[in-house]
mmCIF file of C-alpha atoms in Angstrom:
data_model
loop_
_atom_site.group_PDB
_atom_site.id
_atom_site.type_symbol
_atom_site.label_atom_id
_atom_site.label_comp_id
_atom_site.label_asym_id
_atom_site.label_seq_id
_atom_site.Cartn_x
_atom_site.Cartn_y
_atom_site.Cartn_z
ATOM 1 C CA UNK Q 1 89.941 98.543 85.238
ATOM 2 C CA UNK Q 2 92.093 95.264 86.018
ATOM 3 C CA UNK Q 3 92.238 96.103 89.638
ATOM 4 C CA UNK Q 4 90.955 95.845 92.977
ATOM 5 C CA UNK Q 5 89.508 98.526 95.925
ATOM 6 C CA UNK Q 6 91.286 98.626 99.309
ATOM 7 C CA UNK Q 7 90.810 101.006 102.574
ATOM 8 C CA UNK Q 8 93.588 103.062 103.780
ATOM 9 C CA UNK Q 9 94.849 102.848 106.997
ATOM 10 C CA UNK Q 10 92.785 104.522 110.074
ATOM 11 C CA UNK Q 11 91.199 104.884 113.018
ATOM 12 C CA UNK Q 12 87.552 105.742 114.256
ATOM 13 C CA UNK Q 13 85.710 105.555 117.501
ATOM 14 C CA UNK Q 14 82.520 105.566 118.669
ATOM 15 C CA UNK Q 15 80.708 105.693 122.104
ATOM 16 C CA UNK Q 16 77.400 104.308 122.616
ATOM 17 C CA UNK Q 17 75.635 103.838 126.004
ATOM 18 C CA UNK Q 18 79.457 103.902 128.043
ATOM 19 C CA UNK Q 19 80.539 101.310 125.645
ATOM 20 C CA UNK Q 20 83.869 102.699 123.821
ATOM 21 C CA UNK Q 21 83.997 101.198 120.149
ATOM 22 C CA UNK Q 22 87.381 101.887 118.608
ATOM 23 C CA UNK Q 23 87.983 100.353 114.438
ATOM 24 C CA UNK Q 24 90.853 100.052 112.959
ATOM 25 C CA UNK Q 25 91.413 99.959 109.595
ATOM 26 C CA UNK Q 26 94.791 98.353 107.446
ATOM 27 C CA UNK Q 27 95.520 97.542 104.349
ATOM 28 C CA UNK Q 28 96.149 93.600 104.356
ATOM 29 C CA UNK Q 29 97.764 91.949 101.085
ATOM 30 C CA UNK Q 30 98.138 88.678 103.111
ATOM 31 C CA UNK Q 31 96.712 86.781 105.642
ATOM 32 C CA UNK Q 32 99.914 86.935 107.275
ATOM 33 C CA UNK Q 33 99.987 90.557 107.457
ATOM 34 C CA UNK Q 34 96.235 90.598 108.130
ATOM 35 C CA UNK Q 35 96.912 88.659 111.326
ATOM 36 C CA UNK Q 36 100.185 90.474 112.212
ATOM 37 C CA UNK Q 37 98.111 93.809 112.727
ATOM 38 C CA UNK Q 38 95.388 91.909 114.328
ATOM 39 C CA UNK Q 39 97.981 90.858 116.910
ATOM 40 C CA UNK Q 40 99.300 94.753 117.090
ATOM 41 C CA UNK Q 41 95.494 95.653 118.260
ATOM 42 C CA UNK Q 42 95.393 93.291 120.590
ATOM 43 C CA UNK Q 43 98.819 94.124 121.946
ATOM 44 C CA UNK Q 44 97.901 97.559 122.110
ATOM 45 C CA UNK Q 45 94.407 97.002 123.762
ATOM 46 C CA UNK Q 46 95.003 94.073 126.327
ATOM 47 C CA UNK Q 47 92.459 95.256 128.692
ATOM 48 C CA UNK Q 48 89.722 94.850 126.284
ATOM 49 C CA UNK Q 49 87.005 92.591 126.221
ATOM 50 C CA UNK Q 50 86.469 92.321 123.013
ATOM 51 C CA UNK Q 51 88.441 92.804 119.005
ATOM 52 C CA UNK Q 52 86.553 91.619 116.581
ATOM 53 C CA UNK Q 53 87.298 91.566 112.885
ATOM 54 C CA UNK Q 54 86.876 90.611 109.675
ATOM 55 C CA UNK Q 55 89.570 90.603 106.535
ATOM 56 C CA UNK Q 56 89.537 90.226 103.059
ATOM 57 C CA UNK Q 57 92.381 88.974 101.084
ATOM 58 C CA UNK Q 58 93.825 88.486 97.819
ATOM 59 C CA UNK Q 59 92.999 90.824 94.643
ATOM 60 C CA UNK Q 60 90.198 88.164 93.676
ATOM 61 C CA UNK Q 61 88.659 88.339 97.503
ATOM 62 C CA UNK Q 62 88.818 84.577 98.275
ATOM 63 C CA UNK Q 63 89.845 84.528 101.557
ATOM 64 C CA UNK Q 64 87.643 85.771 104.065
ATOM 65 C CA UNK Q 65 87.778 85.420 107.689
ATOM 66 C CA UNK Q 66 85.925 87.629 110.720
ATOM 67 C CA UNK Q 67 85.142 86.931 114.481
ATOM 68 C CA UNK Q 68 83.196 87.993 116.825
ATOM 69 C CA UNK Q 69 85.621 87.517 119.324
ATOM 70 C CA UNK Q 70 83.597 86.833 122.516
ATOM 71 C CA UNK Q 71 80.394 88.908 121.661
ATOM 72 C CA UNK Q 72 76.785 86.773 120.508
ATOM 73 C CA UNK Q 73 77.491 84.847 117.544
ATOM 74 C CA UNK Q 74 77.098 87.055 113.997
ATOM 75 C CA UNK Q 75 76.469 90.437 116.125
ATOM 76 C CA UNK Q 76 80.270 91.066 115.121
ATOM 77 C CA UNK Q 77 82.426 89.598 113.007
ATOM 78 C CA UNK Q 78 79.711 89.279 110.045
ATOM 79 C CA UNK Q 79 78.666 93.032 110.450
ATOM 80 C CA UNK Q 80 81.860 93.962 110.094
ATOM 81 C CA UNK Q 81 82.344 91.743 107.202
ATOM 82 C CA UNK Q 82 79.146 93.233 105.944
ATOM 83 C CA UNK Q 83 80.716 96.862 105.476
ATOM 84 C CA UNK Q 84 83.807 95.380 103.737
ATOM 85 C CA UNK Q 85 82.038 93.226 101.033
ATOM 86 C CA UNK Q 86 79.340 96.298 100.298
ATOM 87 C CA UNK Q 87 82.265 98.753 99.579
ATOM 88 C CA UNK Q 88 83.826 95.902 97.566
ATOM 89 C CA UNK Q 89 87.173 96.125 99.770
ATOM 90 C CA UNK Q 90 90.111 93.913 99.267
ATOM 91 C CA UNK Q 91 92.868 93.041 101.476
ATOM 92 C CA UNK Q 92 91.594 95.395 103.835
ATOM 93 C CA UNK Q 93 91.160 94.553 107.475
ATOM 94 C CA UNK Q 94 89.045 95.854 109.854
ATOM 95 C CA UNK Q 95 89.643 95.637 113.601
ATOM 96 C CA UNK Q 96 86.625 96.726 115.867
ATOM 97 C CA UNK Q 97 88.104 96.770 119.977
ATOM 98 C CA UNK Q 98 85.179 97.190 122.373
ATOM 99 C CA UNK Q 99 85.347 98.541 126.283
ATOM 100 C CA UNK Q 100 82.637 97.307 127.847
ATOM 101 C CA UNK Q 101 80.791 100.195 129.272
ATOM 102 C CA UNK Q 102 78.559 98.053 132.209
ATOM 103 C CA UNK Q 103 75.050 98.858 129.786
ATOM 104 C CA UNK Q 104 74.220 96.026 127.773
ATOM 105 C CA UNK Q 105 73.261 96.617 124.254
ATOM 106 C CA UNK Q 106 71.258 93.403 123.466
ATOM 107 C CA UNK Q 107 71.971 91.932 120.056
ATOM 108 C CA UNK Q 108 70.303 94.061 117.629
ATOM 109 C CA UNK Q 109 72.101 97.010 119.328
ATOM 110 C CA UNK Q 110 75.744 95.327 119.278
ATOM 111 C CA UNK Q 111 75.111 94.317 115.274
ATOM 112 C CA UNK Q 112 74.338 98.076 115.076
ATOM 113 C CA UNK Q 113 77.379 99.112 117.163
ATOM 114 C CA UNK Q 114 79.615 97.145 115.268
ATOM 115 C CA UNK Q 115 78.593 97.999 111.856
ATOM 116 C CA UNK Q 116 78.287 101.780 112.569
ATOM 117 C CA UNK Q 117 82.070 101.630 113.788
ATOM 118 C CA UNK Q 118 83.036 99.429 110.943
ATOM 119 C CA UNK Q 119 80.900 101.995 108.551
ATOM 120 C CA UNK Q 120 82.497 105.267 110.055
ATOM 121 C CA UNK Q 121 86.082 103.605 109.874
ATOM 122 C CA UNK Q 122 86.087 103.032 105.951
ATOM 123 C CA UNK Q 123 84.251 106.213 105.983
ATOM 124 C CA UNK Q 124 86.623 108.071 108.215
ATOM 125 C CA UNK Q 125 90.014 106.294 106.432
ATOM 126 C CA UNK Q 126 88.756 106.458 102.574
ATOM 127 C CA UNK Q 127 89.866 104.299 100.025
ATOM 128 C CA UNK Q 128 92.375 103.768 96.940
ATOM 129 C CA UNK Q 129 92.211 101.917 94.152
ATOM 130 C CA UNK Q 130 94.945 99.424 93.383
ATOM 131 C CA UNK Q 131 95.740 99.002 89.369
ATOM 132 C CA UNK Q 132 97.467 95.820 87.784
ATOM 133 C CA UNK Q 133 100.256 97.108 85.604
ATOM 134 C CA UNK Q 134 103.351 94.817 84.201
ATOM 135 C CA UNK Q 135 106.631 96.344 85.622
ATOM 136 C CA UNK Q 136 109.834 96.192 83.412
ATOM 137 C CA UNK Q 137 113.443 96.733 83.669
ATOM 138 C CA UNK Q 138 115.138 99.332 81.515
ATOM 139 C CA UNK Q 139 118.670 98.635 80.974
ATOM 140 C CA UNK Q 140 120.998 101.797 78.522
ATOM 141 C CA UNK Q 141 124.191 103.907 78.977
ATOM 142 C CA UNK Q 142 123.996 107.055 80.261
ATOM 143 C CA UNK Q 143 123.734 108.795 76.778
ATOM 144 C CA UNK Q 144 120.650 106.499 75.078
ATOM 145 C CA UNK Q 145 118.844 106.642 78.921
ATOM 146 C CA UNK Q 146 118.644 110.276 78.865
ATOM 147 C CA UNK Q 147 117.277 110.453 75.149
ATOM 148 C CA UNK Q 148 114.779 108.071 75.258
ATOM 149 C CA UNK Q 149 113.724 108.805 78.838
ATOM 150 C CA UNK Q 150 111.112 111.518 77.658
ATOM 151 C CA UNK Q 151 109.223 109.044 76.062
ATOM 152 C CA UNK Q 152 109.159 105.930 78.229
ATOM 153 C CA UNK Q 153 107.292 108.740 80.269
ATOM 154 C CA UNK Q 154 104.446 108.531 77.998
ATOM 155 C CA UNK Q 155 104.184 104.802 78.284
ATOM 156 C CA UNK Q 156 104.846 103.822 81.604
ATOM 157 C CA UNK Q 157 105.749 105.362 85.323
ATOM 158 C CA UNK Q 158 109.340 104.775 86.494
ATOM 159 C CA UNK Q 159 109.291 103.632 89.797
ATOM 160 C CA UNK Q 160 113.238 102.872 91.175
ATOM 161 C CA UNK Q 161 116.625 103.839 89.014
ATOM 162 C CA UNK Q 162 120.119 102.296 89.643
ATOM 163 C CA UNK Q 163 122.862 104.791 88.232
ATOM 164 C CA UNK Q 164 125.736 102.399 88.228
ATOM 165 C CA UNK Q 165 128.363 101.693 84.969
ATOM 166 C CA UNK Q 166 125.201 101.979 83.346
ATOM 167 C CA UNK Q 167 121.295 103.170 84.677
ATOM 168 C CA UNK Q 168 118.897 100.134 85.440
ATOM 169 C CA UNK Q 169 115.556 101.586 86.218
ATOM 170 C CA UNK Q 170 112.316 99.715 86.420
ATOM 171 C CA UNK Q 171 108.811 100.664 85.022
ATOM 172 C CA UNK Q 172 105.208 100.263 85.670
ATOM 173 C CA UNK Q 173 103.179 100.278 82.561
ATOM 174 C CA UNK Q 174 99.896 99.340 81.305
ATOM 175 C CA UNK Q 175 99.368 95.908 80.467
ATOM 176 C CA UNK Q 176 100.038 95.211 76.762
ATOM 177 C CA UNK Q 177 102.483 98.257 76.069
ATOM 178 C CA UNK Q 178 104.945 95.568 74.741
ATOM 179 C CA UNK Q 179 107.913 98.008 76.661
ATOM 180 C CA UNK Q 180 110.727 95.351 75.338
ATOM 181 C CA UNK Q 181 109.597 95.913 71.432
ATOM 182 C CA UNK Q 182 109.095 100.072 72.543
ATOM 183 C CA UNK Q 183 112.441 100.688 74.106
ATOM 184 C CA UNK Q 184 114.040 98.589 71.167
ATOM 185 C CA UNK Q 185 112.546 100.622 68.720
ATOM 186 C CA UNK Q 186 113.108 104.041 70.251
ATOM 187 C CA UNK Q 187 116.737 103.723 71.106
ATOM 188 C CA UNK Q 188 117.599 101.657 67.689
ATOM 189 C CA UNK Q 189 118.988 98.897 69.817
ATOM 190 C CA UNK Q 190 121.047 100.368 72.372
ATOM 191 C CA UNK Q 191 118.773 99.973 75.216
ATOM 192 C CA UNK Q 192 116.855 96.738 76.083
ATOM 193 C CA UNK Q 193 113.743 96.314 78.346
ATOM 194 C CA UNK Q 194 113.254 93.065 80.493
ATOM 195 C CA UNK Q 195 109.641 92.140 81.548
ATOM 196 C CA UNK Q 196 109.774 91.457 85.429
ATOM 197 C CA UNK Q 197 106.065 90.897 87.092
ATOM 198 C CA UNK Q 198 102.825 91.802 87.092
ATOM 199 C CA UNK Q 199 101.974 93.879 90.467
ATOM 200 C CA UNK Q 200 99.228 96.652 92.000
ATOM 201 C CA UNK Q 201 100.012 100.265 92.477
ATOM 202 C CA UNK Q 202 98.003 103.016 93.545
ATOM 203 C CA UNK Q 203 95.691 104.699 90.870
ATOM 204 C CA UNK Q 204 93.542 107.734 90.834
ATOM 205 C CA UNK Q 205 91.234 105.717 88.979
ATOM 206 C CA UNK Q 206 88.533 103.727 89.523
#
């Protein structure tokens, strides 16, 4: 599959020795939006001591960033990291906010902490699997639409329709269906179909 595997969105917590371990887990198809919920955590937890994360961005996975925020270098931010890169994650953030409980956890123990939160967030959230498909417009009258709509059902997923003098509605299909040549063929000229982009949607599949 042309595609990538991202987390969904959660949250998981975890209490070890009075220390309160709360991850959060987005879905991050930027580094912008990556740090725009790291900035909601920390809004929403400004009496913590600690949020460490780690992010990975971009379908191919090249950019990477994680900190440990505070806590003994690599017993956070690369743990965290860790649990992203073994469940081959992409844009997907995880956010790990720690309340310091008063018991300290040396550095084996934090590395643990961390990557048992990190863990039991991906676990906890699950994940989806993002498919490349080329999107295409689909331009007819009312009258050729509504005959040939059966079978652009068979060859790609419509995913927005304008019903204005005429219906505009845009597909997702797999790559190489060649929708132009398709919808020419099927509607013996009437209707036309415009290649747009290539983006990710949600898939079933792995």
């Amino acid at each position: 599959m042309n595609g990538y595997k991202r987390v969904k969105e959660g949250v998981f917590r975890l209490e070890i020795k009075r220390s309160e371990f709360i991850a959060y887990t987005y879905a991050a198809e930027s580094e912008e939006e990556a740090k725009r919920r790291l900035a909601d955590v920390r809004q929403a937890h400004r009496e913590a001591r600690h949020v460490c994360f780690a992010y990975v961005c971009g379908a191919d996975g090249g950019i990477v960033r994680f900190s440990d925020d505070g806590e003994p270098g690599g017993t956070a931010g690369k743990p965290i990291l860790d649990v992203l890169q073994k469940n081959a994650l992409k844009n997907s953030l995880i956010a790990v906010v720690r309340y310091f409980g008063g018991i300290l956890l040396g550095a084996g123990g934090l590395t643990r902490a961390y990557s048992d939160s990190a863990a039991g967030a991906v676990k906890s959230a699950g994940c989806v699997y993002m498919r490349e498909k080329e999107v295409y417009i689909v331009t007819a009258d009312y009258s050729t639409y509504e005959k040939i709509a059966p079978r652009l059902k068979k060859y790609g997923e419509m995913i927005e329709i304008d019903y204005g003098q005429s219906i505009t509605a845009r597909y997702a299909c797999e790559p190489g269906a060649d929708m132009a040549a398709l919808v020419k063929d099927i509607s013996c000229g009437k209707a036309a179909a415009e290649f747009v982009c290539r983006d990710y949607f949600q898939s079933e599949e792995k």
